[in-house]
Amino acid sequence: MQGQSQQQAYDRGITIFSPDGRLYQVEYAREAVKRGSASIGVRTSDGVVLLADKRISSPLLEGSSVEKLHKADDHIGIASAGHVADARQLIDYARRQAQINQLRYGEPISVETLTKAVTDNIQQYTQVGGARPFGVALIIGGVDDTGTPRLFETDPSGTPYEWKALAVGADRNDIEDHLKEHYDEEMDLDAGVDLALSALASVSEEGLRPDGLGLALVDAETDQYRELGEAEIREHLEAHDLLADEE
Amino acid sequence: MQGQSQQQAYDRGITIFSPDGRLYQVEYAREAVKRGSASIGVRTSDGVVLLADKRISSPLLEGSSVEKLHKADDHIGIASAGHVADARQLIDYARRQAQINQLRYGEPISVETLTKAVTDNIQQYTQVGGARPFGVALIIGGVDDTGTPRLFETDPSGTPYEWKALAVGADRNDIEDHLKEHYDEEMDLDAGVDLALSALASVSEEGLRPDGLGLALVDAETDQYRELGEAEIREHLEAHDLLADEE
Amino acid sequence: MQGQSQQQAYDRGITIFSPDGRLYQVEYAREAVKRGSASIGVRTSDGVVLLADKRISSPLLEGSSVEKLHKADDHIGIASAGHVADARQLIDYARRQAQINQLRYGEPISVETLTKAVTDNIQQYTQVGGARPFGVALIIGGVDDTGTPRLFETDPSGTPYEWKALAVGADRNDIEDHLKEHYDEEMDLDAGVDLALSALASVSEEGLRPDGLGLALVDAETDQYRELGEAEIREHLEAHDLLADEE
Amino acid sequence: MQGQSQQQAYDRGITIFSPDGRLYQVEYAREAVKRGSASIGVRTSDGVVLLADKRISSPLLEGSSVEKLHKADDHIGIASAGHVADARQLIDYARRQAQINQLRYGEPISVETLTKAVTDNIQQYTQVGGARPFGVALIIGGVDDTGTPRLFETDPSGTPYEWKALAVGADRNDIEDHLKEHYDEEMDLDAGVDLALSALASVSEEGLRPDGLGLALVDAETDQYRELGEAEIREHLEAHDLLADEE
Amino acid sequence: MQGQSQQQAYDRGITIFSPDGRLYQVEYAREAVKRGSASIGVRTSDGVVLLADKRISSPLLEGSSVEKLHKADDHIGIASAGHVADARQLIDYARRQAQINQLRYGEPISVETLTKAVTDNIQQYTQVGGARPFGVALIIGGVDDTGTPRLFETDPSGTPYEWKALAVGADRNDIEDHLKEHYDEEMDLDAGVDLALSALASVSEEGLRPDGLGLALVDAETDQYRELGEAEIREHLEAHDLLADEE
Amino acid sequence: MQGQSQQQAYDRGITIFSPDGRLYQVEYAREAVKRGSASIGVRTSDGVVLLADKRISSPLLEGSSVEKLHKADDHIGIASAGHVADARQLIDYARRQAQINQLRYGEPISVETLTKAVTDNIQQYTQVGGARPFGVALIIGGVDDTGTPRLFETDPSGTPYEWKALAVGADRNDIEDHLKEHYDEEMDLDAGVDLALSALASVSEEGLRPDGLGLALVDAETDQYRELGEAEIREHLEAHDLLADEE
Amino acid sequence: MQGQSQQQAYDRGITIFSPDGRLYQVEYAREAVKRGSASIGVRTSDGVVLLADKRISSPLLEGSSVEKLHKADDHIGIASAGHVADARQLIDYARRQAQINQLRYGEPISVETLTKAVTDNIQQYTQVGGARPFGVALIIGGVDDTGTPRLFETDPSGTPYEWKALAVGADRNDIEDHLKEHYDEEMDLDAGVDLALSALASVSEEGLRPDGLGLALVDAETDQYRELGEAEIREHLEAHDLLADEE
């Protein structure tokens, strides 16, 4: 109970340090990320894969409106986990940064530059008063103009990380265990899709449904972000026996 | 009691995260929505239906002044539930966005674009200090220039959702159970009106009264928002034996 | 007691939601309205009646200085209940809106447009920090240029309501019971005056005194706001035996 | 004790409503007024009388520096009770309003217009955050250009009242009882002076001293504010046997 | 103890009223004045005397740097008691006001005008949030261009008082008792100096030391502020046997 | 427990002094530094060495994205410990300062000037409200245009220190003990690299891995910041038997 | 304990008065000064001496980077005690003031003028909200253009004092006792240096080390600030047997 009331003391007003040097509001924002359904990113030798669990709660809800995958630029996609409305703000910010880069330098923004613009924006909300941190984590994946696939994470503290493969949101640790075990840097995009799906399936008791998933690729050859349709997703699921029983 | 005092700790000052990653002010704003009488939206193959329960408390009150249905643009209507005065602010904001879109791009705003402009505005009030969230949920329905009916929800967190059919406000869950059971994507506008009315009737013990309801359509053929008069509503109610005993 | 301390938690700082979705500062502002003496509005077939109980506390006080009736425009009057100084701010705001409308569009403002301008202003004080809500309710009555009498209420949340007849302030419920029982939509202005007076008398133990009342009409024929003198009020009171024993 | 801690809850930060609809900071400001020595205003058929009890605490203090009577314009005087430094701010505000009116409209400001400008200013300090209310009540008396004497009160809530005769500050109720009993609307200025002095004497155990009083008139004939000297005040006191024993 | 915790409730944030109408922050600022060593002012028939007790705590401290006497303009001096750094701000403000007056009107500022400019400035810090009151009292003395000596006090509430003779700071009451007993309005400057010294000596157990005192005159003949040197002060002390034993 | 609740009292709102003259928020920010993995700086006779422990938590994480070493200008490098997102802000600030210096004065910024620009920026966040301090310590090392190697530390209070060799972050004291024992001002860059590695190894139970380290030099001869590759680091580790057992 | 919790009540938010008229934040800032190592100033007949104890905590720390002595202008030096980062802000402020004075008036700023510019700046941080006071005391010493040595202190309240000799920081009282006993106004600079060193040695158990001291002079003849090197300091220490045993 002592611990609890101590925590409460750091929740009021602006984001400040606790005696042990932690920023509770940032840590609570991380909890908001964990409350969101998972998103997964996998970097392969010829592109990146973004997979999002949409966790559709009602058959009347249009799955396509559950915004977890976003095109940030022709060659960059973003998957999110956590507070949806916060994610929209960061996506908008990322898109504007991509446009500004194109206008200023006449070339597409690199994945790393975009990621750091976003994390710098996130950091401001953890240090300056009058606002709360963003309750969202992003996976930013794409292909640079040298054809190199890159895969980054932004967390609520505003720290950027580069990954070979990662998960954000619910069951992060379990999904990442699966990724660690099966990841192979030489895998191609197709294998990357299968790894992402099997990793998500490993934490889903009833298997996966195509309409409850979002799946996007940035192929190093085309340098284009592309979202897969339900049929394509179903093929992948069937091929690996990951399809849930429907009706 | 521990739980209660813990909650109180997150109510003061600006909207901040609780240790488990929730935004209490946003959740309390959702309670404000539940305190409001229900509104229902149904998307049909040839348009959208918006139905509002006006819960008229006195015979001296002019039912028409209970603002729950609003025309946002020629082709888009909005039904609300929750804090009425807050709804007015968002409706005004939506109307200005529709006008700006028309002026800038020379074409009507799409239902999705309008919805996301509104949710972005709502999100700001949940992150930046100095104001409280909006205590209102909106159903935004209309027909896009391709003739496609669209039906969205905005919630107090600023998250947009697209629905085939939904309810906001009091008895949301019971009404949605009725909608789920009887919804058919191929139904026409007339069937949509009947579904909306029967869904609302399923939670009203004494049946429905025409002067206590608001009912609006956006027909995909005409692309026009139209509110039905009391006589039309009465016909629908009589046809399905949903009319309350009057006087 | 638990309830009390819970309430207190929502009184500090800005106006925020309670766990059950209420805005306590707005509800307390409604209590401020109830502390004020009653005002009554009656809409008749040929105009609107505004009646205000001035509750004169001392024979040395000039009753005319107790501001409860206000001319907002030639064709619109306002009666208030609650915090007098707050009412003055809203009246001033309403008058400026009426002037602006006249200047911009070359025509008198409609009663509904004026009401909604006022309620939008009230709403701002319930959502944005740094100020408290207005502790006042207004009855805004007038005649539109089509000759239609209209009668609106603004409450401290910023919600507009249209009424056939209503009361705000002390004893609202008892007065409205009287109005409900005796209201007839076909009544003329004279009958409306009598209804308003008898409704107020129904909650006054010693009858009414002309110098303690304010009574104003907007006649649909003349389209003019007019306050009645003491002699006219006395005639009405005598005709219905509502006059208090004086001296 | 419950009541006390409840009150304290509403004292912090800005002026907000209590659960029963009161503004405690405004009520406490009224207490600040009661802590000040009394001022009295009397309206007669040919002018207004302003009397102030200066409560001189030391023979070394210059009574003339105890500012309780102020000339606001040639034809308007103001007496105050309560927080002296706050009164100075309002007097300055009133004087600027009088000058602005003269410049803009080429005519002296009316007593009522001046009063309402002052009360609107006072109200702002009770609603908008970042400041406390004014701890002062004013009696504003003067003669309009039609020669009509007017006498107003401004209270800490920002409400204007018009009076025939009134007191503000310490012993207000007892002084007003005396005024009620002896006031006669037909009395001339001289009788008004005597009434004001006898009313104040009724609450002073040792009688009144000329150097401890401020006495000002606005004569309807001259339309001029004039402060009486000690000799004139002494004459009045002697004539009515109200003079305190000196030395 | 109840009283103590009640007081604490009014100390936080901005200066607000207590339930009994007091401004605690202003009252605490008065305590800051009492913590300062005394300053004394005496108005004589031919000028004013300002005396300050410098309370030198160490022989290594330069007495001349203990700022308690200040020249505000050629013809006006100021003695202070309380928070030294706050006094400097008010003195600077006074000097600027004196210069502005000279520039604007081509004539020296009157003592009263200067005093009221300073008190208005002080009042702002007691009403508007974001700052604390000034913890200092000033004695402002000088000679007007008619040759009239004037002597004012400014207190932390921003109230101006005019005095024949006064003390501020430590032992105020005891010193004023001495002044009341011995003051004579006809005394000349020399007698005024002696009165001030003897009043201060009446509360000093070991007598007075010239290097621990500041003594300034504004002579009505020269209209010039002048600070006395240690030798002059010693002469006065010796003449009246007020000199402390040195070494 | 007394101590604990006392500390909590100083955590709220802005950074303020505790009764014993400490700034708790700054001290808590120092704890945030200690929570970060160590960085080490060594100044040698012919350049400076910067070493960072990257503490890679997962094989899927790209070690290169763990930002602990930064090039601030051609001739200056920065190593950080603590809150990564905060470090990025300070690095950006440092880079802008370096560019501004080049533009304004046409010459590279000196290491000391750059350090003090950064510490002045840090100090502002500890004194002015509305933000929290930076939770990061920096080691700023480089070579001035006279060829002199310089090595500075910035701490969360904004104090600059110059060192011969130092560590920041986890295990600071133990690492500095090692440095003290083995440091020799005459050592060359190679010996400096070895000292830094052996100091870090002294607190690592399982030895060091090249991919978990960042190592940068500023050579006084070339005047250029250069990060070493994994192979170079491995050589150093092997030469001194500091390499961890891999796979 | 009562006392403790009472103190805590005045620590929150801005700097405000306690019931006994104290400014706790300023008093706590004085504690921050006491936590710093001592600085000493001595005024002699031909210049001023500034001595700073650098309290070097590690042999790896460059003593020259411990900033306790600063050149403010050619003829003025400043020694500080307390929060180092705060001191830097005030030194920067002092330097800018010196430059502005030179630019505006074409002559060097006087020591007194510079001191008062600094104290006025300090005072602002104790009265206006949104920042904390400076946790530092300065000794400002120099020679005016008349050749007069001057020596001032600024404390955290913003009060300026002039001294013959003084200490700030740790052991102030003991050092000042030594100074009082041995100070002689006729001493020359050399004797002043010896007095300062012996005063500091009187509170150091193990004697003094040249590399742990900062020593600066402003010679009235040259009018130049000059810091002494280690060799010069060592000579003084040896001459008076104050040298600590080294290695």
Coordinates of C-alpha atoms in Angstrom, one line a residue, chain D residues 83 85-86 89 132, chain E residues 15 26 29 86 89-91 93 114-128 131-138 140 153-160, chain G residues 127:
Chain D
H83 CA -10.6 46.6 1.7
A85 CA -6.6 49.3 -1.5
D86 CA -9.2 47.4 -3.5
Q89 CA -8.8 50.3 -7.9
R132 CA -9.5 37.1 -6.3
Chain E
T15 CA -3.8 35.5 -2.3
V26 CA -1.1 40.2 3.1
A29 CA 3.6 40.1 4.7
D86 CA 11.4 44.0 -2.0
Q89 CA 11.8 47.2 -6.2
L90 CA 9.3 49.7 -4.8
I91 CA 12.0 52.4 -4.5
Y93 CA 9.2 52.1 -9.0
L114 CA 3.9 59.4 -5.5
T115 CA 2.6 57.5 -2.5
K116 CA -0.6 56.5 -4.4
A117 CA 1.3 55.4 -7.4
V118 CA 3.3 53.1 -5.2
T119 CA 0.3 51.8 -3.3
D120 CA -1.6 51.0 -6.5
N121 CA 1.4 49.0 -7.6
I122 CA 1.4 47.2 -4.3
Q123 CA -2.3 46.4 -4.5
Q124 CA -1.9 44.6 -7.8
Y125 CA 0.4 42.1 -6.2
T126 CA -2.3 41.2 -3.6
Q127 CA -5.1 40.6 -6.1
V128 CA -3.7 39.2 -9.3
A131 CA 3.2 36.6 -7.4
R132 CA 3.3 37.3 -3.7
P133 CA 2.6 40.6 -2.0
F134 CA 5.6 42.9 -1.1
G135 CA 6.9 42.2 2.4
V136 CA 7.8 45.8 3.1
A137 CA 6.3 49.0 4.5
L138 CA 7.5 52.4 3.4
I140 CA 7.4 58.4 2.2
E153 CA 2.9 55.2 4.9
T154 CA 2.4 52.4 2.4
D155 CA 1.5 49.0 3.9
P156 CA 1.6 45.6 2.3
S157 CA -2.1 45.7 1.4
G158 CA -1.5 48.8 -0.7
T159 CA -3.3 51.2 1.5
P160 CA -1.9 54.7 1.8
Chain G
Q127 CA 8.4 37.2 -5.9

